Amino acid sequence: MGKSVNKLDKNTLYIFLVVAVLFAALAFVWNSPMQIWQGSRVILTNPSNLITDYFEIANVGAAFMNVALMLFQAIFVVKVSKAPMTGMIVTAIFTVIGFSFFGKNLYNSTSIIIGVYLSFKFSKTPFDWVPIALFGTALGPLVSVVSFGFSLPTIIGIVLGNLVGIVAGFFIPILSQHFVKFHQGFSLYNIGFTAGMIASFFMAIFQSFGLKVTPVYLVSKGHNLTMSLFLILFFGFVFFLGWSLNDFSMKGFSLLLKQSGRGGSDYFSDFDRGIVLMNMSLLGWISMAYVLAVGGELNGPSIGGIFTVFGFGAVGKHLKNVLPILIGVFIVGHFSVHDVSSTAAILAALFGTTLAPISGYYGPVYGVLAGGIFIMFTTNSLAQLHAGMNLYNNGFAGGFVAAVMAPILEKSVNGTPKEKKKSAFD
């Protein structure tokens, strides 16, 4: 473990490039070039706030093409920045892939990335700006809403939208460094919490000027068969690649399961690459299985959630700390007013795994408790604070849940001495 040869290198970018080409090619399996073009125009000019399924407002082909374009953009940012490939960057890229099925697109993400970069250039304290920029595109709908949601003249809307995006992006790194202390690393989606605060701030400004932003719920149905096949094959390929890199064995995998995940542990730095790839694949399969088991739909948002969990298999998540969260969300959802098969409840389950470190640090019982509390909290009125302009609403909610649970558990439950010694938050 931790060998320098296991660090990600430039070949990883070539792998992502192949994946981008794959998504672009798959677009033409579902739709014609004209349909993809027309659908892409709809995607680029839609407010895109939660929950806007690109399968529903456009078509499957256009959504896959949007994923490909966003992946090309992410590759470009990493390449130009010359940033070393880490588990966090891999996770950020797969999160971009996931949310490009609903909410993120080439138009609304660019100005935010520019804003984060400008913050880096003007900062007196150097920081790794690339993953923050990629995660920061959670505020994409903020740009799209200002550009296309307020009935402003086209040019004025575009100029103001991108200006807002640059300003929001500029402050993401500054605020995120402080907010991580709020939840003590027990929520993996720290940028989601930060983006929620920023989006809520802008929402307050909009309301003061009588500008209304209405959350939407546009989701599609009927894609389970084809999307199941796609996901099974994709995760299967990644698992086989990891298995082969690990000498066709699961040796060392049990050691990864002992990690708490607190603070976003970079598994690529501590474990052989093959072990991490297998972990990611298993999380992808489990996430997909959960959606199908509860009778849900494999649409844009749920696939986005699956790819996000898959990506965080490189940073902080594994089967042992994720499953209790899923169980907790399901139990409370099943015995309450929530429809566990609805896309909203499924997103709560998948993204609720942001609290996996609670399960990993304090044990599965508290993970189940965290999942149960989470679905009650995230499906309440929290999204109204930002009207869906923060795509990581569950990360926003997860930050609050972790902030409440962490000090209580700290006083009532003892974490293992080993983990406490390793943690930078203690």
Coordinates of N, CA and C in Angstrom, one line a residue, residues 225-424:
L225 N -34.3 -1.2 -18.4 CA -33.6 -2.3 -19.1 C -32.3 -1.9 -19.7
T226 N -32.4 -0.9 -20.6 CA -31.2 -0.5 -21.3 C -30.1 0.1 -20.4
M227 N -30.6 0.9 -19.4 CA -29.6 1.5 -18.5 C -29.0 0.5 -17.5
S228 N -29.8 -0.5 -17.1 CA -29.2 -1.6 -16.3 C -28.1 -2.3 -17.1
L229 N -28.3 -2.6 -18.3 CA -27.3 -3.3 -19.1 C -26.1 -2.4 -19.3
F230 N -26.3 -1.1 -19.5 CA -25.1 -0.2 -19.6 C -24.3 -0.1 -18.4
L231 N -25.0 0.0 -17.2 CA -24.3 0.2 -15.9 C -23.6 -1.1 -15.5
I232 N -24.3 -2.3 -15.8 CA -23.7 -3.6 -15.4 C -22.4 -3.8 -16.2
L233 N -22.4 -3.5 -17.5 CA -21.2 -3.6 -18.3 C -20.1 -2.7 -17.9
F234 N -20.5 -1.4 -17.7 CA -19.5 -0.4 -17.4 C -18.8 -0.7 -16.1
F235 N -19.6 -1.0 -15.0 CA -19.0 -1.3 -13.7 C -18.2 -2.7 -13.8
G236 N -18.8 -3.6 -14.6 CA -18.1 -4.9 -14.8 C -16.7 -4.7 -15.4
F237 N -16.6 -3.9 -16.4 CA -15.3 -3.6 -17.0 C -14.3 -3.1 -16.0
V238 N -14.8 -2.1 -15.2 CA -13.9 -1.5 -14.2 C -13.5 -2.5 -13.1
F239 N -14.4 -3.3 -12.7 CA -14.1 -4.4 -11.7 C -13.1 -5.3 -12.3
F240 N -13.3 -5.8 -13.5 CA -12.3 -6.7 -14.1 C -10.9 -6.1 -14.2
L241 N -10.9 -4.8 -14.5 CA -9.6 -4.1 -14.6 C -8.9 -4.0 -13.3
G242 N -9.7 -3.7 -12.2 CA -9.1 -3.7 -10.9 C -8.7 -5.1 -10.4
W243 N -9.5 -6.1 -10.7 CA -9.2 -7.5 -10.3 C -7.9 -7.9 -11.0
S244 N -7.7 -7.6 -12.2 CA -6.5 -8.0 -13.0 C -5.3 -7.2 -12.4
L245 N -5.5 -6.0 -12.1 CA -4.3 -5.2 -11.5 C -4.0 -5.7 -10.1
N246 N -4.9 -6.4 -9.5 CA -4.7 -6.9 -8.1 C -4.3 -8.4 -8.2
D247 N -3.8 -8.8 -9.3 CA -3.4 -10.2 -9.5 C -4.5 -11.2 -9.4
F248 N -5.7 -10.8 -9.9 CA -6.9 -11.6 -10.0 C -7.3 -12.1 -8.6
S249 N -7.2 -11.2 -7.6 CA -7.6 -11.6 -6.3 C -8.2 -10.4 -5.6
M250 N -8.8 -10.7 -4.4 CA -9.3 -9.6 -3.5 C -8.4 -9.3 -2.4
K251 N -7.2 -9.7 -2.5 CA -6.2 -9.5 -1.4 C -6.1 -8.0 -1.1
G252 N -6.2 -7.7 0.2 CA -6.0 -6.3 0.6 C -7.3 -5.5 0.7
F253 N -8.4 -6.1 0.1 CA -9.7 -5.4 0.1 C -10.2 -5.2 1.5
S254 N -10.0 -6.2 2.4 CA -10.6 -6.1 3.7 C -9.9 -5.0 4.5
L255 N -8.7 -4.6 4.2 CA -8.0 -3.5 4.8 C -8.7 -2.2 4.5
L256 N -9.2 -2.0 3.3 CA -9.9 -0.8 2.9 C -11.2 -0.7 3.6
L257 N -11.8 -1.8 3.9 CA -13.1 -1.7 4.6 C -13.0 -1.3 6.0
K258 N -11.8 -1.3 6.5 CA -11.5 -0.8 7.9 C -11.4 0.7 8.0
Q259 N -11.3 1.4 6.9 CA -11.2 2.8 6.9 C -12.5 3.5 7.3
S260 N -12.5 4.5 8.0 CA -13.7 5.2 8.4 C -14.2 6.1 7.3
G261 N -13.3 6.7 6.5 CA -13.6 7.6 5.4 C -13.8 9.0 5.8
R262 N -13.5 9.3 7.1 CA -13.7 10.6 7.6 C -12.8 11.6 6.9
G263 N -13.3 12.7 6.5 CA -12.5 13.8 5.9 C -12.1 13.5 4.4
G264 N -12.7 12.4 3.9 CA -12.5 12.1 2.5 C -11.1 11.4 2.3
S265 N -10.9 10.3 2.9 CA -9.6 9.6 2.7 C -9.4 9.2 1.3
D266 N -8.2 9.6 0.8 CA -7.8 9.3 -0.6 C -7.3 7.8 -0.7
Y267 N -8.1 6.9 -1.1 CA -7.8 5.5 -1.1 C -6.6 5.2 -2.1
F268 N -6.5 6.0 -3.2 CA -5.5 5.8 -4.2 C -4.1 6.1 -3.6
S269 N -4.1 6.9 -2.5 CA -2.8 7.1 -1.9 C -2.4 6.0 -0.9
D270 N -3.4 5.3 -0.4 CA -3.1 4.3 0.6 C -3.2 2.8 0.2
F271 N -3.9 2.6 -1.0 CA -4.1 1.2 -1.4 C -3.7 1.1 -2.9
D272 N -3.5 -0.2 -3.2 CA -3.2 -0.5 -4.6 C -4.4 -0.1 -5.5
R273 N -4.1 0.4 -6.7 CA -5.1 0.9 -7.6 C -6.2 -0.2 -7.9
G274 N -5.8 -1.4 -8.0 CA -6.8 -2.5 -8.3 C -7.9 -2.6 -7.2
I275 N -7.4 -2.5 -6.0 CA -8.3 -2.6 -4.8 C -9.4 -1.5 -4.9
V276 N -8.9 -0.3 -5.2 CA -9.8 0.9 -5.2 C -10.8 0.7 -6.4
L277 N -10.3 0.3 -7.5 CA -11.3 0.1 -8.7 C -12.3 -0.9 -8.4
M278 N -12.0 -2.0 -7.7 CA -13.0 -3.0 -7.3 C -14.0 -2.4 -6.3
N279 N -13.5 -1.6 -5.4 CA -14.4 -0.9 -4.4 C -15.4 0.0 -5.1
M280 N -14.9 0.7 -6.1 CA -15.7 1.6 -6.8 C -16.8 0.9 -7.6
S281 N -16.4 -0.2 -8.2 CA -17.3 -1.0 -9.0 C -18.4 -1.6 -8.1
L282 N -18.0 -2.2 -7.0 CA -19.0 -2.8 -6.1 C -20.0 -1.8 -5.6
L283 N -19.5 -0.5 -5.3 CA -20.4 0.5 -4.9 C -21.4 0.9 -6.0
G284 N -20.9 0.9 -7.3 CA -21.8 1.2 -8.4 C -22.9 0.1 -8.6
W285 N -22.5 -1.1 -8.4 CA -23.5 -2.2 -8.6 C -24.5 -2.2 -7.4
I286 N -24.0 -1.9 -6.2 CA -24.9 -1.9 -5.0 C -25.9 -0.7 -5.2
S287 N -25.4 0.4 -5.7 CA -26.3 1.6 -5.8 C -27.3 1.3 -6.9
M288 N -27.0 0.7 -8.0 CA -27.9 0.3 -9.0 C -28.9 -0.7 -8.5
A289 N -28.4 -1.7 -7.8 CA -29.3 -2.7 -7.2 C -30.3 -2.1 -6.2
Y290 N -29.9 -1.1 -5.5 CA -30.8 -0.4 -4.5 C -32.0 0.2 -5.3
V291 N -31.6 1.0 -6.4 CA -32.7 1.7 -7.2 C -33.7 0.7 -7.7
L292 N -33.2 -0.4 -8.2 CA -34.1 -1.4 -8.8 C -34.9 -2.2 -7.7
A293 N -34.3 -2.4 -6.6 CA -34.9 -3.2 -5.5 C -36.1 -2.5 -4.9
V294 N -36.0 -1.2 -4.9 CA -37.1 -0.4 -4.3 C -38.1 0.0 -5.3
G295 N -37.9 -0.5 -6.6 CA -38.9 -0.2 -7.6 C -38.7 1.2 -8.3
G296 N -37.5 1.7 -8.2 CA -37.2 3.0 -8.8 C -36.9 3.0 -10.2
E297 N -36.7 4.2 -10.8 CA -36.4 4.3 -12.2 C -34.9 4.7 -12.4
L298 N -34.3 4.1 -13.4 CA -32.9 4.4 -13.8 C -33.0 5.6 -14.8
N299 N -33.2 6.8 -14.3 CA -33.3 7.9 -15.1 C -32.1 8.8 -14.9
G300 N -32.1 10.0 -15.5 CA -30.9 10.8 -15.4 C -30.4 11.1 -14.0
P301 N -31.3 11.6 -13.1 CA -30.9 11.8 -11.7 C -30.4 10.6 -10.9
S302 N -31.1 9.5 -11.1 CA -30.7 8.3 -10.3 C -29.4 7.8 -10.8
I303 N -29.2 7.8 -12.2 CA -27.9 7.4 -12.7 C -26.8 8.3 -12.3
G304 N -27.1 9.6 -12.2 CA -26.2 10.6 -11.7 C -25.8 10.3 -10.2
G305 N -26.7 9.9 -9.4 CA -26.4 9.5 -8.0 C -25.6 8.2 -8.0
I306 N -25.8 7.3 -8.9 CA -25.0 6.0 -8.9 C -23.6 6.3 -9.3
F307 N -23.4 7.2 -10.3 CA -22.0 7.5 -10.7 C -21.3 8.3 -9.6
T308 N -22.0 9.1 -8.8 CA -21.4 9.9 -7.7 C -20.9 8.9 -6.6
V309 N -21.8 8.0 -6.2 CA -21.4 7.0 -5.2 C -20.2 6.2 -5.8
F310 N -20.2 5.8 -7.0 CA -19.2 5.1 -7.7 C -17.9 5.9 -7.6
G311 N -17.9 7.2 -7.9 CA -16.7 8.0 -7.9 C -16.1 8.1 -6.5
F312 N -17.0 8.3 -5.5 CA -16.5 8.4 -4.1 C -16.0 7.1 -3.5
G313 N -16.0 6.0 -4.3 CA -15.4 4.8 -3.9 C -13.9 5.0 -3.9
A314 N -13.4 6.1 -4.5 CA -12.0 6.4 -4.5 C -11.6 7.3 -3.3
V315 N -12.7 7.9 -2.7 CA -12.4 8.9 -1.6 C -13.5 8.7 -0.6
G316 N -13.3 7.9 0.4 CA -14.1 7.9 1.6 C -15.2 6.9 1.7
K317 N -15.7 6.3 0.6 CA -16.8 5.4 0.7 C -16.4 3.9 0.4
H318 N -17.0 3.0 1.1 CA -16.9 1.6 0.7 C -18.1 0.9 1.2
L319 N -18.2 -0.4 0.9 CA -19.5 -1.1 1.2 C -19.8 -1.1 2.6
K320 N -18.9 -1.2 3.5 CA -19.1 -1.3 4.9 C -19.7 0.0 5.5
N321 N -19.3 1.1 5.0 CA -19.8 2.4 5.6 C -21.0 3.0 4.8
V322 N -21.2 2.4 3.7 CA -22.3 2.9 2.8 C -23.6 2.2 3.1
L323 N -23.6 0.8 3.2 CA -24.8 0.0 3.4 C -25.6 0.5 4.6
P324 N -25.1 0.8 5.8 CA -25.9 1.2 6.9 C -26.7 2.5 6.6
I325 N -26.1 3.4 5.8 CA -26.8 4.6 5.4 C -28.0 4.3 4.6
L326 N -27.8 3.4 3.6 CA -28.9 3.0 2.7 C -30.0 2.3 3.5
I327 N -29.6 1.5 4.4 CA -30.6 0.8 5.2 C -31.4 1.8 6.1
G328 N -30.7 2.7 6.6 CA -31.4 3.7 7.5 C -32.4 4.6 6.7
V329 N -32.0 5.0 5.5 CA -32.9 5.8 4.6 C -34.1 5.0 4.2
F330 N -33.9 3.7 3.9 CA -35.0 2.9 3.5 C -36.0 2.6 4.6
I331 N -35.5 2.3 5.8 CA -36.4 2.0 6.9 C -37.3 3.2 7.2
V332 N -36.7 4.3 7.4 CA -37.5 5.5 7.7 C -38.4 5.9 6.5
G333 N -37.8 5.8 5.3 CA -38.7 6.1 4.2 C -39.9 5.2 4.0
H334 N -39.6 3.9 4.3 CA -40.7 2.9 4.2 C -41.8 3.1 5.2
F335 N -41.4 3.5 6.4 CA -42.4 3.6 7.5 C -42.9 5.0 7.7
S336 N -42.6 5.9 6.8 CA -43.1 7.3 6.9 C -43.9 7.7 5.6
V337 N -44.0 8.9 5.4 CA -44.9 9.4 4.3 C -44.1 9.3 2.9
H338 N -42.8 9.0 3.0 CA -42.0 9.0 1.8 C -42.3 7.8 0.9
D339 N -42.3 8.0 -0.4 CA -42.4 6.9 -1.3 C -40.9 6.5 -1.7
V340 N -40.5 5.3 -1.2 CA -39.0 5.0 -1.3 C -38.7 4.7 -2.8
S341 N -39.7 4.5 -3.7 CA -39.4 4.3 -5.1 C -39.4 5.6 -5.9
S342 N -39.7 6.7 -5.3 CA -39.7 8.0 -6.0 C -38.2 8.4 -6.2
T343 N -38.0 9.2 -7.3 CA -36.7 9.6 -7.6 C -36.1 10.5 -6.5
A344 N -37.0 11.3 -5.9 CA -36.5 12.1 -4.8 C -36.0 11.3 -3.6
A345 N -36.7 10.2 -3.2 CA -36.3 9.4 -2.1 C -35.0 8.6 -2.5
I346 N -35.0 8.2 -3.7 CA -33.8 7.4 -4.2 C -32.5 8.3 -4.2
L347 N -32.7 9.6 -4.6 CA -31.6 10.5 -4.5 C -31.1 10.7 -3.0
A348 N -32.1 10.7 -2.1 CA -31.8 10.9 -0.7 C -31.0 9.7 -0.2
A349 N -31.3 8.5 -0.7 CA -30.6 7.3 -0.3 C -29.2 7.3 -0.9
L350 N -29.1 7.6 -2.2 CA -27.7 7.5 -2.8 C -26.8 8.6 -2.3
F351 N -27.3 9.9 -2.3 CA -26.5 11.0 -1.9 C -26.4 11.0 -0.3
G352 N -27.3 10.4 0.4 CA -27.2 10.3 1.8 C -25.9 9.6 2.3
T353 N -25.3 8.9 1.4 CA -24.1 8.2 1.7 C -22.9 9.2 1.9
T354 N -23.2 10.5 1.7 CA -22.2 11.5 2.1 C -21.9 11.3 3.6
L355 N -22.8 10.7 4.4 CA -22.6 10.5 5.8 C -21.9 9.2 6.1
A356 N -21.4 8.5 5.1 CA -20.7 7.2 5.3 C -19.6 7.3 6.4
P357 N -18.9 8.4 6.6 CA -17.9 8.5 7.7 C -18.5 8.3 9.1
I358 N -19.7 8.7 9.3 CA -20.3 8.4 10.6 C -20.4 6.9 10.8
S359 N -20.9 6.2 9.8 CA -21.0 4.8 9.9 C -19.6 4.1 10.1
G360 N -18.6 4.6 9.3 CA -17.3 4.0 9.4 C -16.6 4.3 10.7
Y361 N -16.9 5.5 11.3 CA -16.1 5.9 12.5 C -16.8 5.4 13.8
Y362 N -18.1 5.5 13.8 CA -18.8 5.2 15.0 C -19.5 3.8 15.0
G363 N -19.6 3.2 13.8 CA -20.2 1.9 13.7 C -21.5 1.9 12.9
P364 N -21.9 0.7 12.4 CA -23.1 0.6 11.5 C -24.4 1.1 12.1
V365 N -24.6 0.8 13.4 CA -25.9 1.2 14.1 C -26.1 2.8 14.0
Y366 N -25.0 3.5 14.2 CA -25.1 5.0 14.0 C -25.2 5.4 12.6
G367 N -24.7 4.5 11.7 CA -24.9 4.8 10.3 C -26.3 4.7 9.9
V368 N -27.0 3.7 10.4 CA -28.4 3.5 10.1 C -29.2 4.7 10.7
L369 N -28.8 5.1 11.9 CA -29.5 6.3 12.5 C -29.3 7.5 11.7
A370 N -28.1 7.7 11.2 CA -27.7 8.9 10.3 C -28.6 8.9 9.1
G371 N -28.7 7.7 8.4 CA -29.5 7.6 7.2 C -30.9 7.9 7.5
G372 N -31.5 7.5 8.6 CA -32.9 7.8 8.9 C -33.1 9.2 9.1
I373 N -32.2 9.9 9.9 CA -32.3 11.3 10.1 C -32.2 12.1 8.8
F374 N -31.3 11.6 8.0 CA -31.0 12.3 6.8 C -32.2 12.4 5.9
I375 N -32.9 11.4 5.6 CA -34.0 11.4 4.7 C -35.1 12.3 5.2
M376 N -35.3 12.4 6.5 CA -36.3 13.3 7.1 C -35.9 14.8 6.9
F377 N -34.6 15.0 7.0 CA -34.0 16.4 6.9 C -34.0 16.9 5.5
T378 N -33.5 16.0 4.6 CA -33.3 16.5 3.2 C -34.6 16.6 2.4
T379 N -35.6 15.8 2.8 CA -36.8 15.9 2.0 C -37.8 16.9 2.6
N380 N -37.3 17.7 3.6 CA -38.2 18.7 4.2 C -38.1 20.0 3.4
S381 N -37.9 21.1 3.9 CA -37.9 22.3 3.1 C -36.6 23.0 2.8
L382 N -35.5 22.2 3.0 CA -34.2 22.7 2.9 C -33.9 23.2 1.5
A383 N -34.4 22.5 0.5 CA -34.1 22.9 -0.9 C -34.8 24.2 -1.3
Q384 N -35.8 24.6 -0.5 CA -36.4 25.9 -0.8 C -35.5 27.1 -0.5
L385 N -34.5 26.9 0.3 CA -33.6 27.9 0.6 C -32.8 28.4 -0.6
H386 N -32.5 27.4 -1.5 CA -31.8 27.8 -2.7 C -32.6 27.4 -4.0
A387 N -33.8 27.0 -3.8 CA -34.7 26.7 -5.0 C -34.1 25.8 -6.0
G388 N -33.3 24.8 -5.5 CA -32.7 23.9 -6.5 C -31.5 24.4 -7.3
M389 N -31.0 25.6 -6.9 CA -29.9 26.1 -7.7 C -28.5 25.5 -7.2
N390 N -28.6 24.7 -6.1 CA -27.4 23.9 -5.7 C -27.8 22.5 -6.0
L391 N -27.1 21.9 -7.0 CA -27.3 20.5 -7.4 C -27.0 19.5 -6.3
Y392 N -26.1 19.9 -5.3 CA -25.8 19.0 -4.2 C -26.6 19.3 -3.0
N393 N -27.9 19.4 -3.2 CA -28.8 19.7 -2.0 C -28.6 18.7 -0.9
N394 N -28.4 17.4 -1.3 CA -28.2 16.4 -0.3 C -26.9 16.6 0.5
G395 N -25.9 17.1 -0.2 CA -24.6 17.5 0.5 C -24.8 18.6 1.4
F396 N -25.7 19.6 1.1 CA -26.1 20.7 1.9 C -26.8 20.1 3.2
A397 N -27.7 19.2 3.0 CA -28.4 18.6 4.1 C -27.5 17.8 5.0
G398 N -26.6 17.0 4.3 CA -25.7 16.2 5.0 C -24.7 16.9 5.9
G399 N -24.4 18.1 5.5 CA -23.5 19.0 6.4 C -24.2 19.3 7.7
F400 N -25.5 19.6 7.6 CA -26.2 19.9 8.8 C -26.4 18.7 9.7
V401 N -26.8 17.6 9.1 CA -26.9 16.4 9.9 C -25.6 16.0 10.6
A402 N -24.5 16.0 9.9 CA -23.2 15.7 10.4 C -22.9 16.6 11.6
A403 N -23.2 17.9 11.4 CA -22.8 18.9 12.4 C -23.6 18.7 13.7
V404 N -24.8 18.2 13.6 CA -25.6 17.9 14.8 C -25.2 16.6 15.4
M405 N -25.0 15.6 14.6 CA -24.6 14.3 15.2 C -23.2 14.2 15.7
A406 N -22.3 14.8 15.0 CA -20.9 14.6 15.4 C -20.6 15.0 16.9
P407 N -21.0 16.2 17.4 CA -20.6 16.5 18.8 C -21.4 15.6 19.8
I408 N -22.6 15.2 19.4 CA -23.4 14.3 20.3 C -22.7 13.0 20.4
L409 N -22.3 12.4 19.2 CA -21.7 11.1 19.2 C -20.3 11.2 19.9
E410 N -19.6 12.3 19.7 CA -18.3 12.5 20.3 C -18.4 12.4 21.8
K411 N -19.5 12.9 22.4 CA -19.6 12.9 23.9 C -20.2 11.6 24.4
S412 N -20.9 10.9 23.5 CA -21.6 9.7 24.0 C -21.0 8.4 23.6
V413 N -20.2 8.4 22.5 CA -19.7 7.2 21.9 C -18.2 7.4 21.7
N414 N -17.4 6.4 22.0 CA -16.0 6.6 21.8 C -15.6 6.0 20.4
G415 N -14.9 6.8 19.6 CA -14.4 6.3 18.3 C -13.1 5.5 18.7
T416 N -12.7 4.7 17.8 CA -11.5 3.8 18.0 C -10.3 4.7 18.2
P417 N -9.4 4.4 19.1 CA -8.2 5.3 19.3 C -7.4 5.4 18.1
K418 N -7.3 4.4 17.2 CA -6.6 4.5 16.0 C -7.1 5.6 15.1
E419 N -8.4 5.6 14.9 CA -9.0 6.6 14.0 C -8.8 8.0 14.6
K420 N -9.0 8.1 15.9 CA -8.9 9.4 16.5 C -7.5 10.0 16.4
K421 N -6.5 9.1 16.5 CA -5.2 9.6 16.3 C -4.9 10.0 14.9
K422 N -5.5 9.4 14.0 CA -5.2 9.7 12.6 C -6.0 10.9 12.1
S423 N -7.1 11.3 12.7 CA -7.9 12.3 12.3 C -7.3 13.7 12.5
A424 N -7.5 14.6 11.5 CA -7.0 15.9 11.6 C -8.0 16.8 12.2

